[in-house]
């Protein structure tokens, strides 16, 4: 029976859930809380910083009040839709805590505060689907479980619940084929899909080598352990000879993406060594040009422009493979990705519609992209929708590499270090500035001839940068 006090509490205490950040992300780690219980918060105030699989994001709260409870400590990975903070929106009106915060009591039907109707606070779009996740019943209740098998699987994933009898794993035919190709036994894969269905991401995660875990101590009181909030993952050291670091956040996303790309797209990598002396002279001249004032001019700028021109001359390379529909999707725009090393790992933000930008505009976009990445402020949207990528391994003094495709893209260009080397120029051996380019491409949709033409065009432009004008 719902009392007037319960109703007033539901209206007084509001809960803020982990928002849906879009781009298929389902969880985020709480990096830092900026508020504590008892602090006053206002609509739009940032209350915490979370790290998704793609970036660190600050979360603003959408209402005023006083912080009543932080549901998870820093370092905890929380699913989208879970309540992370409770706020008293009518402080001073009573001392009764909300029902959801109180200790669980056995009752026929557990009641929870009704979620606010209409648009809910999210980072991308206009809201998440209502009641997309279901909470399991509290222990001691007599509520029926509509989907026993799915609940049991979820219980095992959370470390509690009954053991699921052995049965054929739930997975769609394409996922079964992927598992077969990767040599993965579906019976060993932990499902994360709705109803205990194994997804492609689950298979890729199972294919990624994971450090062996130390055996967990036997729990003396399962009920008490269940009531505790999940402990944040920490770096563990075995003796003084090994260090174990939990795989999560950006590193986890990189691992899954690289395994998925390497085992899905047949990679071909071609190389060419080119004299870029004239390009380096042009870089020096552009640095003195008043039209380029206020923007950073470097070799990467002209390499990016050269790749854009090469794509314009060979548009078929700018495509994607649609496995579900068995189609090649040709893109009539170029979202140019730039691989960036950050303290949290490798990310690949992209410049939207880079093909439409002038050289000064492209320089400004590159500068903004790099500075945002270094500050850890790159948004998930900035890393979505890339078509081709450049990775500049030359900044580390490396001559070249065999880059792995960013998932969903057709090609990636690796740029090696630019070094002064002996080179035959106009019939004589002279010291010239030389670099090696490597182009990896998806051989399902890019034939060797097409890939070779693209790489040759980039090299030709860097050797004779006047082609940026004559070929444009």
Coordinates of C-alpha atoms in Angstrom, one line a residue:
X1 CA 0.0 0.0 0.0
X2 CA 1.4 3.4 -1.0
X3 CA 1.2 6.0 1.8
X4 CA 1.1 9.8 1.5
X5 CA 4.6 9.8 2.9
X6 CA 5.9 7.5 0.2
X7 CA 4.3 9.8 -2.5
X8 CA 5.8 12.9 -1.0
X9 CA 9.2 11.3 -0.8
X10 CA 9.0 10.2 -4.4
X11 CA 8.4 13.9 -5.4
X12 CA 11.0 15.2 -3.0
X13 CA 13.9 13.0 -3.9
X14 CA 15.0 12.9 -7.6
X15 CA 17.5 10.5 -9.0
X16 CA 19.9 11.2 -11.8
X17 CA 20.8 8.2 -14.0
X18 CA 23.9 7.5 -16.0
X19 CA 23.0 9.2 -19.3
X20 CA 22.9 7.5 -22.7
X21 CA 26.0 9.0 -24.4
X22 CA 25.1 7.6 -27.8
X23 CA 27.3 5.8 -30.4
X24 CA 26.3 2.4 -29.0
X25 CA 28.1 2.9 -25.6
X26 CA 26.4 1.1 -22.7
X27 CA 28.6 1.9 -19.7
X28 CA 30.9 4.5 -18.3
X29 CA 33.4 4.7 -15.4
X30 CA 33.0 7.4 -12.8
X31 CA 36.4 9.1 -12.7
X32 CA 35.7 11.9 -10.2
X33 CA 32.9 13.3 -8.1
X34 CA 32.8 17.1 -7.9
X35 CA 30.1 17.1 -5.2
X36 CA 29.5 15.3 -1.9
X37 CA 26.3 14.6 0.2
X38 CA 25.0 17.8 1.6
X39 CA 26.3 20.0 -1.2
X40 CA 23.9 22.3 -3.0
X41 CA 23.6 21.8 -6.7
X42 CA 21.9 23.8 -9.4
X43 CA 20.5 22.9 -12.8
X44 CA 23.3 22.5 -15.3
X45 CA 26.1 22.2 -12.7
X46 CA 28.7 19.5 -13.4
X47 CA 28.6 16.9 -10.7
X48 CA 31.0 14.3 -12.0
X49 CA 33.4 13.3 -14.8
X50 CA 33.0 9.9 -16.4
X51 CA 35.0 8.0 -18.9
X52 CA 33.3 6.1 -21.7
X53 CA 35.0 3.7 -24.1
X54 CA 35.7 6.8 -26.2
X55 CA 36.3 9.8 -24.1
X56 CA 36.1 11.6 -20.8
X57 CA 32.8 13.5 -20.4
X58 CA 31.6 15.9 -17.7
X59 CA 28.0 15.3 -16.6
X60 CA 25.7 18.2 -15.6
X61 CA 22.7 17.6 -13.4
X62 CA 19.3 18.8 -14.7
X63 CA 17.7 20.0 -11.5
X64 CA 18.3 22.1 -8.3
X65 CA 18.6 20.6 -4.8
X66 CA 20.9 19.2 -2.2
X67 CA 22.9 16.1 -2.8
X68 CA 21.4 13.3 -0.7
X69 CA 23.5 10.3 -1.8
X70 CA 26.2 9.2 -4.2
X71 CA 25.3 5.7 -5.3
X72 CA 28.7 4.7 -6.6
X73 CA 32.3 5.5 -5.6
X74 CA 35.0 6.8 -8.0
X75 CA 36.5 4.1 -10.2
X76 CA 33.2 2.2 -10.6
X77 CA 31.9 1.2 -14.0
X78 CA 28.2 1.9 -14.2
X79 CA 25.7 0.7 -16.8
X80 CA 23.7 3.3 -18.7
X81 CA 20.4 3.8 -17.0
X82 CA 21.6 3.1 -13.4
X83 CA 21.0 5.8 -10.8
X84 CA 24.3 7.4 -9.8
X85 CA 23.1 10.3 -7.5
X86 CA 20.0 11.1 -5.5
X87 CA 19.1 14.8 -4.9
X88 CA 16.7 16.3 -2.3
X89 CA 14.8 18.9 -4.4
X90 CA 12.8 20.1 -1.4
X91 CA 15.3 20.3 1.5
X92 CA 13.9 21.1 4.9
X93 CA 10.5 19.7 4.2
X94 CA 11.1 16.5 6.3
X95 CA 13.6 14.0 7.5
X96 CA 12.3 11.0 5.8
X97 CA 14.7 9.4 3.3
X98 CA 13.4 8.1 -0.1
X99 CA 12.3 4.5 -0.3
X100 CA 15.0 3.6 -2.8
X101 CA 17.7 4.7 -0.4
X102 CA 16.4 2.9 2.6
X103 CA 17.4 -0.6 3.5
X104 CA 15.5 -3.2 1.5
X105 CA 12.5 -4.7 3.3
X106 CA 10.6 -7.9 2.2
X107 CA 7.3 -6.9 0.8
X108 CA 4.9 -8.4 -1.8
X109 CA 5.8 -5.8 -4.5
X110 CA 8.8 -3.5 -4.2
X111 CA 7.7 0.0 -5.0
X112 CA 10.2 2.5 -6.6
X113 CA 9.9 6.2 -7.2
X114 CA 8.3 6.8 -10.6
X115 CA 10.7 8.2 -13.2
X116 CA 10.0 11.7 -14.5
X117 CA 8.0 11.6 -17.6
X118 CA 9.0 13.2 -20.9
X119 CA 12.5 14.1 -22.0
X120 CA 15.3 12.7 -19.8
X121 CA 18.8 14.3 -19.5
X122 CA 21.2 12.7 -22.0
X123 CA 24.4 13.8 -23.7
X124 CA 23.3 13.0 -27.2
X125 CA 19.8 13.2 -28.7
X126 CA 16.5 13.8 -26.9
X127 CA 16.3 11.0 -24.4
X128 CA 16.5 7.3 -23.7
X129 CA 13.8 4.8 -24.1
X130 CA 11.6 4.5 -21.0
X131 CA 12.2 1.5 -18.8
X132 CA 14.7 -0.1 -21.1
X133 CA 16.3 -2.0 -18.3
X134 CA 14.6 -4.1 -15.6
X135 CA 15.8 -4.5 -12.0
X136 CA 15.8 -8.0 -10.5
X137 CA 13.4 -8.5 -7.6
X138 CA 14.8 -8.1 -4.1
X139 CA 15.5 -11.2 -2.0
X140 CA 12.6 -12.2 0.1
X141 CA 10.0 -11.1 -2.3
X142 CA 7.5 -13.4 -4.0
X143 CA 7.4 -11.5 -7.3
X144 CA 7.4 -13.8 -10.3
X145 CA 10.3 -13.6 -12.7
X146 CA 8.9 -13.5 -16.3
X147 CA 12.1 -14.6 -18.0
X148 CA 13.8 -17.1 -15.7
X149 CA 16.6 -18.1 -18.0
X150 CA 17.6 -14.5 -18.8
X151 CA 17.5 -13.5 -15.2
X152 CA 19.6 -16.5 -14.2
X153 CA 22.2 -15.6 -16.8
X154 CA 22.3 -12.0 -15.6
X155 CA 22.6 -13.3 -12.1
X156 CA 25.6 -15.3 -12.9
X157 CA 27.2 -12.3 -14.6
X158 CA 26.6 -10.2 -11.5
X159 CA 28.1 -12.9 -9.2
X160 CA 24.8 -14.2 -7.7
X161 CA 21.7 -16.2 -8.6
X162 CA 21.2 -19.8 -9.6
X163 CA 23.4 -21.7 -11.9
X164 CA 21.9 -21.9 -15.4
X165 CA 21.5 -25.4 -16.8
X166 CA 23.7 -26.2 -19.7
X167 CA 22.0 -25.3 -23.0
X168 CA 22.8 -24.1 -26.5
X169 CA 24.1 -20.5 -26.3
X170 CA 21.8 -17.8 -27.7
X171 CA 23.3 -16.1 -30.7
X172 CA 22.3 -15.0 -34.2
X173 CA 23.7 -16.8 -37.2
X174 CA 26.2 -14.1 -38.2
X175 CA 27.5 -14.1 -34.6
X176 CA 27.9 -17.9 -34.7
X177 CA 29.8 -17.6 -37.9
X178 CA 32.1 -15.0 -36.5
X179 CA 32.8 -17.1 -33.5
X180 CA 33.6 -20.1 -35.7
X181 CA 35.9 -18.0 -37.8
X182 CA 37.8 -16.8 -34.7
X183 CA 37.8 -20.2 -33.1
X184 CA 35.7 -19.1 -30.1
X185 CA 33.5 -21.6 -28.3
X186 CA 30.2 -19.8 -27.7
X187 CA 29.7 -21.7 -24.5
X188 CA 32.6 -19.8 -23.0
X189 CA 31.4 -16.4 -24.0
X190 CA 29.7 -14.1 -21.4
X191 CA 26.5 -12.7 -23.1
X192 CA 25.7 -9.0 -22.7
X193 CA 22.8 -8.8 -25.1
X194 CA 19.1 -8.5 -24.1
X195 CA 17.8 -11.8 -22.8
X196 CA 21.2 -13.4 -22.6
X197 CA 22.0 -13.2 -26.3
X198 CA 25.6 -13.2 -27.4
X199 CA 26.6 -10.2 -29.5
X200 CA 29.5 -9.6 -32.0
X201 CA 31.1 -7.4 -29.3
X202 CA 31.0 -10.3 -26.8
X203 CA 32.8 -12.6 -29.3
X204 CA 35.4 -10.0 -30.1
X205 CA 35.9 -9.5 -26.3
X206 CA 36.3 -13.2 -25.8
X207 CA 39.0 -13.3 -28.6
X208 CA 41.0 -10.6 -26.8
X209 CA 43.6 -12.1 -24.5
X210 CA 42.9 -11.2 -20.9
X211 CA 45.5 -11.5 -18.1
X212 CA 44.7 -14.3 -15.7
X213 CA 42.8 -13.3 -12.6
X214 CA 43.9 -14.3 -9.1
X215 CA 41.4 -16.7 -7.5
X216 CA 38.8 -14.8 -5.5
X217 CA 38.3 -15.7 -1.8
X218 CA 35.3 -17.7 -0.9
X219 CA 32.5 -15.4 0.2
X220 CA 31.3 -16.3 3.8
X221 CA 28.2 -14.1 3.5
X222 CA 26.8 -13.9 -0.1
X223 CA 23.9 -11.7 1.0
X224 CA 26.2 -9.1 2.6
X225 CA 28.6 -9.2 -0.4
X226 CA 25.7 -8.6 -2.7
X227 CA 24.6 -5.5 -0.8
X228 CA 28.0 -3.9 -1.2
X229 CA 28.6 -1.5 -4.1
X230 CA 31.1 -2.8 -6.7
X231 CA 34.6 -1.9 -5.7
X232 CA 36.6 0.2 -8.1
X233 CA 39.1 -1.6 -10.3
X234 CA 42.7 -1.0 -9.1
X235 CA 46.2 -1.8 -10.4
X236 CA 47.4 -4.9 -8.7
X237 CA 51.1 -5.9 -8.2
X238 CA 52.3 -9.5 -7.9
X239 CA 55.5 -9.3 -5.8
X240 CA 57.8 -6.8 -7.4
X241 CA 58.0 -8.4 -10.9
X242 CA 54.6 -8.0 -12.4
X243 CA 51.9 -5.3 -12.5
X244 CA 48.3 -6.1 -13.6
X245 CA 46.2 -3.2 -15.0
X246 CA 42.5 -3.7 -15.5
X247 CA 41.4 -3.4 -19.1
X248 CA 38.6 -0.8 -19.3
X249 CA 37.6 2.5 -20.8
X250 CA 39.6 3.6 -23.8
X251 CA 42.0 0.7 -23.6
X252 CA 39.2 -1.8 -23.7
X253 CA 37.6 -0.1 -26.7
X254 CA 40.9 0.0 -28.5
X255 CA 41.5 -3.7 -27.9
X256 CA 38.0 -4.7 -29.1
X257 CA 38.1 -2.4 -32.2
X258 CA 41.6 -3.6 -33.3
X259 CA 40.7 -7.3 -32.8
X260 CA 37.4 -6.8 -34.7
X261 CA 39.1 -4.9 -37.5
X262 CA 42.1 -7.3 -37.9
X263 CA 39.8 -10.4 -38.0
X264 CA 37.0 -8.9 -40.1
X265 CA 38.7 -6.8 -42.9
X266 CA 41.4 -8.4 -45.0
X267 CA 44.2 -5.9 -44.7
X268 CA 46.7 -5.1 -47.5
X269 CA 49.5 -2.7 -46.8
X270 CA 51.6 -1.0 -49.6
X271 CA 54.7 1.2 -49.1
X272 CA 56.4 4.0 -51.0
X273 CA 59.5 6.1 -50.2
X274 CA 59.3 9.6 -51.5
X275 CA 61.4 12.8 -51.6
X276 CA 59.5 15.5 -49.7
X277 CA 62.1 18.2 -49.9
X278 CA 59.8 20.5 -51.9
X279 CA 57.0 19.9 -49.5
X280 CA 59.2 20.9 -46.5
X281 CA 60.2 24.1 -48.4
X282 CA 56.5 24.9 -48.9
X283 CA 55.8 24.3 -45.2
X284 CA 58.5 26.9 -44.3
X285 CA 57.0 29.4 -46.8
X286 CA 53.5 28.9 -45.5
X287 CA 54.6 29.6 -42.0
X288 CA 55.5 33.1 -43.1
X289 CA 52.3 33.6 -45.1
X290 CA 49.9 36.1 -43.5
X291 CA 47.0 34.1 -44.7
X292 CA 48.1 31.3 -42.4
X293 CA 48.6 33.5 -39.4
X294 CA 47.2 32.1 -36.2
X295 CA 47.2 28.5 -37.3
X296 CA 49.8 25.8 -37.0
X297 CA 51.5 24.8 -40.3
X298 CA 53.4 21.5 -40.3
X299 CA 54.0 18.6 -42.8
X300 CA 50.9 16.8 -41.5
X301 CA 48.8 19.6 -42.9
X302 CA 50.1 19.1 -46.5
X303 CA 50.0 15.4 -46.1
X304 CA 46.3 15.6 -45.2
X305 CA 45.6 17.9 -48.1
X306 CA 47.5 15.5 -50.4
X307 CA 45.3 12.5 -49.2
X308 CA 42.1 14.5 -49.8
X309 CA 43.2 15.3 -53.3
X310 CA 44.1 11.7 -53.9
X311 CA 40.6 10.6 -52.7
X312 CA 39.0 13.2 -55.0
X313 CA 40.9 11.6 -57.9
X314 CA 40.0 8.1 -56.8
X315 CA 36.6 8.4 -55.0
X316 CA 36.0 4.6 -54.9
X317 CA 38.5 4.3 -52.1
X318 CA 36.3 6.3 -49.8
X319 CA 33.8 3.6 -49.0
X320 CA 32.6 1.1 -46.3
X321 CA 31.6 -2.5 -46.3
X322 CA 28.1 -3.3 -45.2
X323 CA 28.2 -6.9 -44.0
X324 CA 24.5 -7.1 -43.1
X325 CA 23.2 -5.9 -46.4
X326 CA 26.2 -7.2 -48.5
X327 CA 26.7 -3.8 -50.0
X328 CA 29.6 -1.4 -50.6
X329 CA 28.7 2.0 -49.4
X330 CA 30.5 4.8 -51.3
X331 CA 30.8 8.0 -49.3
X332 CA 30.5 11.3 -51.1
X333 CA 32.1 13.1 -48.2
X334 CA 35.4 12.7 -46.3
X335 CA 35.6 12.7 -42.5
X336 CA 39.3 12.6 -42.1
X337 CA 40.5 10.8 -39.0
X338 CA 43.7 11.7 -37.2
X339 CA 45.1 9.1 -34.8
X340 CA 46.1 10.9 -31.6
X341 CA 48.0 9.5 -28.6
X342 CA 46.6 10.7 -25.3
X343 CA 47.2 9.8 -21.7
X344 CA 44.1 7.6 -21.8
X345 CA 45.2 5.8 -24.9
X346 CA 44.8 6.1 -28.7
X347 CA 41.8 7.9 -30.0
X348 CA 40.9 8.8 -33.6
X349 CA 38.8 11.9 -33.8
X350 CA 37.9 13.1 -37.3
X351 CA 37.5 16.4 -39.2
X352 CA 33.9 16.4 -40.6
X353 CA 33.7 17.2 -44.3
X354 CA 37.4 17.8 -44.6
X355 CA 37.1 17.7 -48.4
X356 CA 35.3 21.0 -48.4
X357 CA 37.9 22.9 -46.3
X358 CA 40.5 25.3 -47.6
X359 CA 44.1 25.0 -46.4
X360 CA 43.7 27.6 -43.7
X361 CA 40.4 26.0 -42.5
X362 CA 42.0 22.5 -42.5
X363 CA 45.0 23.9 -40.5
X364 CA 42.6 25.3 -37.9
X365 CA 40.6 22.1 -37.7
X366 CA 43.8 20.0 -37.2
X367 CA 45.0 22.4 -34.4
X368 CA 41.6 22.2 -32.6
X369 CA 41.4 18.4 -33.0
X370 CA 44.9 17.9 -31.5
X371 CA 44.5 20.3 -28.6
X372 CA 41.1 18.9 -27.7
X373 CA 42.5 15.4 -27.7
X374 CA 45.5 16.3 -25.5
X375 CA 43.1 17.9 -23.0
X376 CA 41.0 14.7 -22.9
X377 CA 37.9 16.6 -24.0
X378 CA 37.2 14.8 -27.3
X379 CA 33.5 14.0 -27.5
X380 CA 32.1 10.7 -28.7
X381 CA 30.5 12.5 -31.7
X382 CA 34.0 13.7 -32.8
X383 CA 35.2 10.1 -33.1
X384 CA 32.1 8.8 -35.0
X385 CA 31.6 8.6 -38.7
X386 CA 35.2 8.6 -39.9
X387 CA 35.9 7.4 -43.5
X388 CA 39.7 7.4 -43.8
X389 CA 42.5 8.0 -41.3
X390 CA 46.1 9.3 -41.0
X391 CA 48.5 8.1 -38.3
X392 CA 51.7 10.0 -38.0
X393 CA 54.2 7.4 -36.5
X394 CA 57.1 9.6 -37.7
X395 CA 56.8 11.8 -34.7
X396 CA 58.3 8.9 -32.7
X397 CA 61.2 8.6 -35.1
X398 CA 59.7 5.5 -36.7
X399 CA 60.3 4.9 -40.4
X400 CA 57.0 3.2 -41.2
X401 CA 54.4 0.6 -40.0
X402 CA 51.5 -1.5 -41.0
X403 CA 48.6 0.3 -39.5
X404 CA 45.3 -1.5 -38.7
X405 CA 42.1 0.0 -40.1
X406 CA 39.8 2.0 -37.9
X407 CA 36.6 -0.2 -37.8
X408 CA 34.2 0.9 -40.6
X409 CA 36.8 2.7 -42.6
X410 CA 38.4 1.7 -45.9
X411 CA 41.9 3.0 -45.6
X412 CA 44.6 4.4 -43.2
X413 CA 47.8 6.2 -44.2
X414 CA 50.8 5.9 -42.0
X415 CA 53.5 8.6 -42.3
X416 CA 57.0 7.8 -41.3
X417 CA 59.8 10.1 -40.0
X418 CA 61.1 12.7 -42.4
X419 CA 64.9 12.3 -42.5
X420 CA 67.8 13.7 -44.5
X421 CA 69.1 10.9 -46.7
X422 CA 71.2 10.5 -49.8
X423 CA 68.9 10.5 -52.8
X424 CA 69.4 10.6 -56.6
X425 CA 68.1 14.0 -57.7
X426 CA 68.6 15.2 -61.3
X427 CA 71.2 12.5 -61.9
X428 CA 73.3 13.2 -58.8
X429 CA 73.3 11.9 -55.3
X430 CA 72.3 14.7 -53.0
X431 CA 71.1 14.9 -49.4
X432 CA 67.3 15.2 -49.6
X433 CA 64.4 15.0 -47.1
X434 CA 62.8 11.6 -47.5
X435 CA 59.9 9.8 -45.8
X436 CA 58.1 6.4 -46.2
X437 CA 54.3 6.2 -46.6
X438 CA 52.3 3.1 -45.9
X439 CA 48.7 2.7 -46.9
X440 CA 46.6 -0.1 -45.5
X441 CA 43.2 -0.8 -47.1
X442 CA 40.3 -3.2 -46.9
X443 CA 40.8 -5.6 -49.7
X444 CA 37.1 -6.5 -49.8
X445 CA 36.3 -3.2 -51.4
X446 CA 39.7 -1.7 -52.5
X447 CA 41.6 -3.7 -55.1
X448 CA 45.3 -3.5 -55.4
X449 CA 45.2 -1.2 -58.4
X450 CA 42.9 1.3 -56.6
X451 CA 45.0 1.3 -53.5
X452 CA 48.2 1.7 -55.5
X453 CA 46.8 4.7 -57.3
X454 CA 45.8 6.4 -54.1
X455 CA 49.2 5.9 -52.5
X456 CA 51.0 6.9 -55.7
X457 CA 49.0 10.1 -56.0
X458 CA 49.8 11.1 -52.4
X459 CA 53.5 10.5 -53.0
X460 CA 53.4 12.4 -56.3
X461 CA 51.8 15.5 -54.6
X462 CA 54.4 15.4 -51.7
X463 CA 57.2 15.2 -54.2
X464 CA 55.7 18.0 -56.3
X465 CA 53.3 20.0 -54.1
X466 CA 52.3 22.2 -57.0
X467 CA 50.0 19.3 -57.9
X468 CA 47.8 20.5 -55.0
X469 CA 46.8 23.2 -57.5
X470 CA 47.0 21.4 -60.8
X471 CA 45.1 18.3 -59.6
X472 CA 42.6 20.1 -57.5

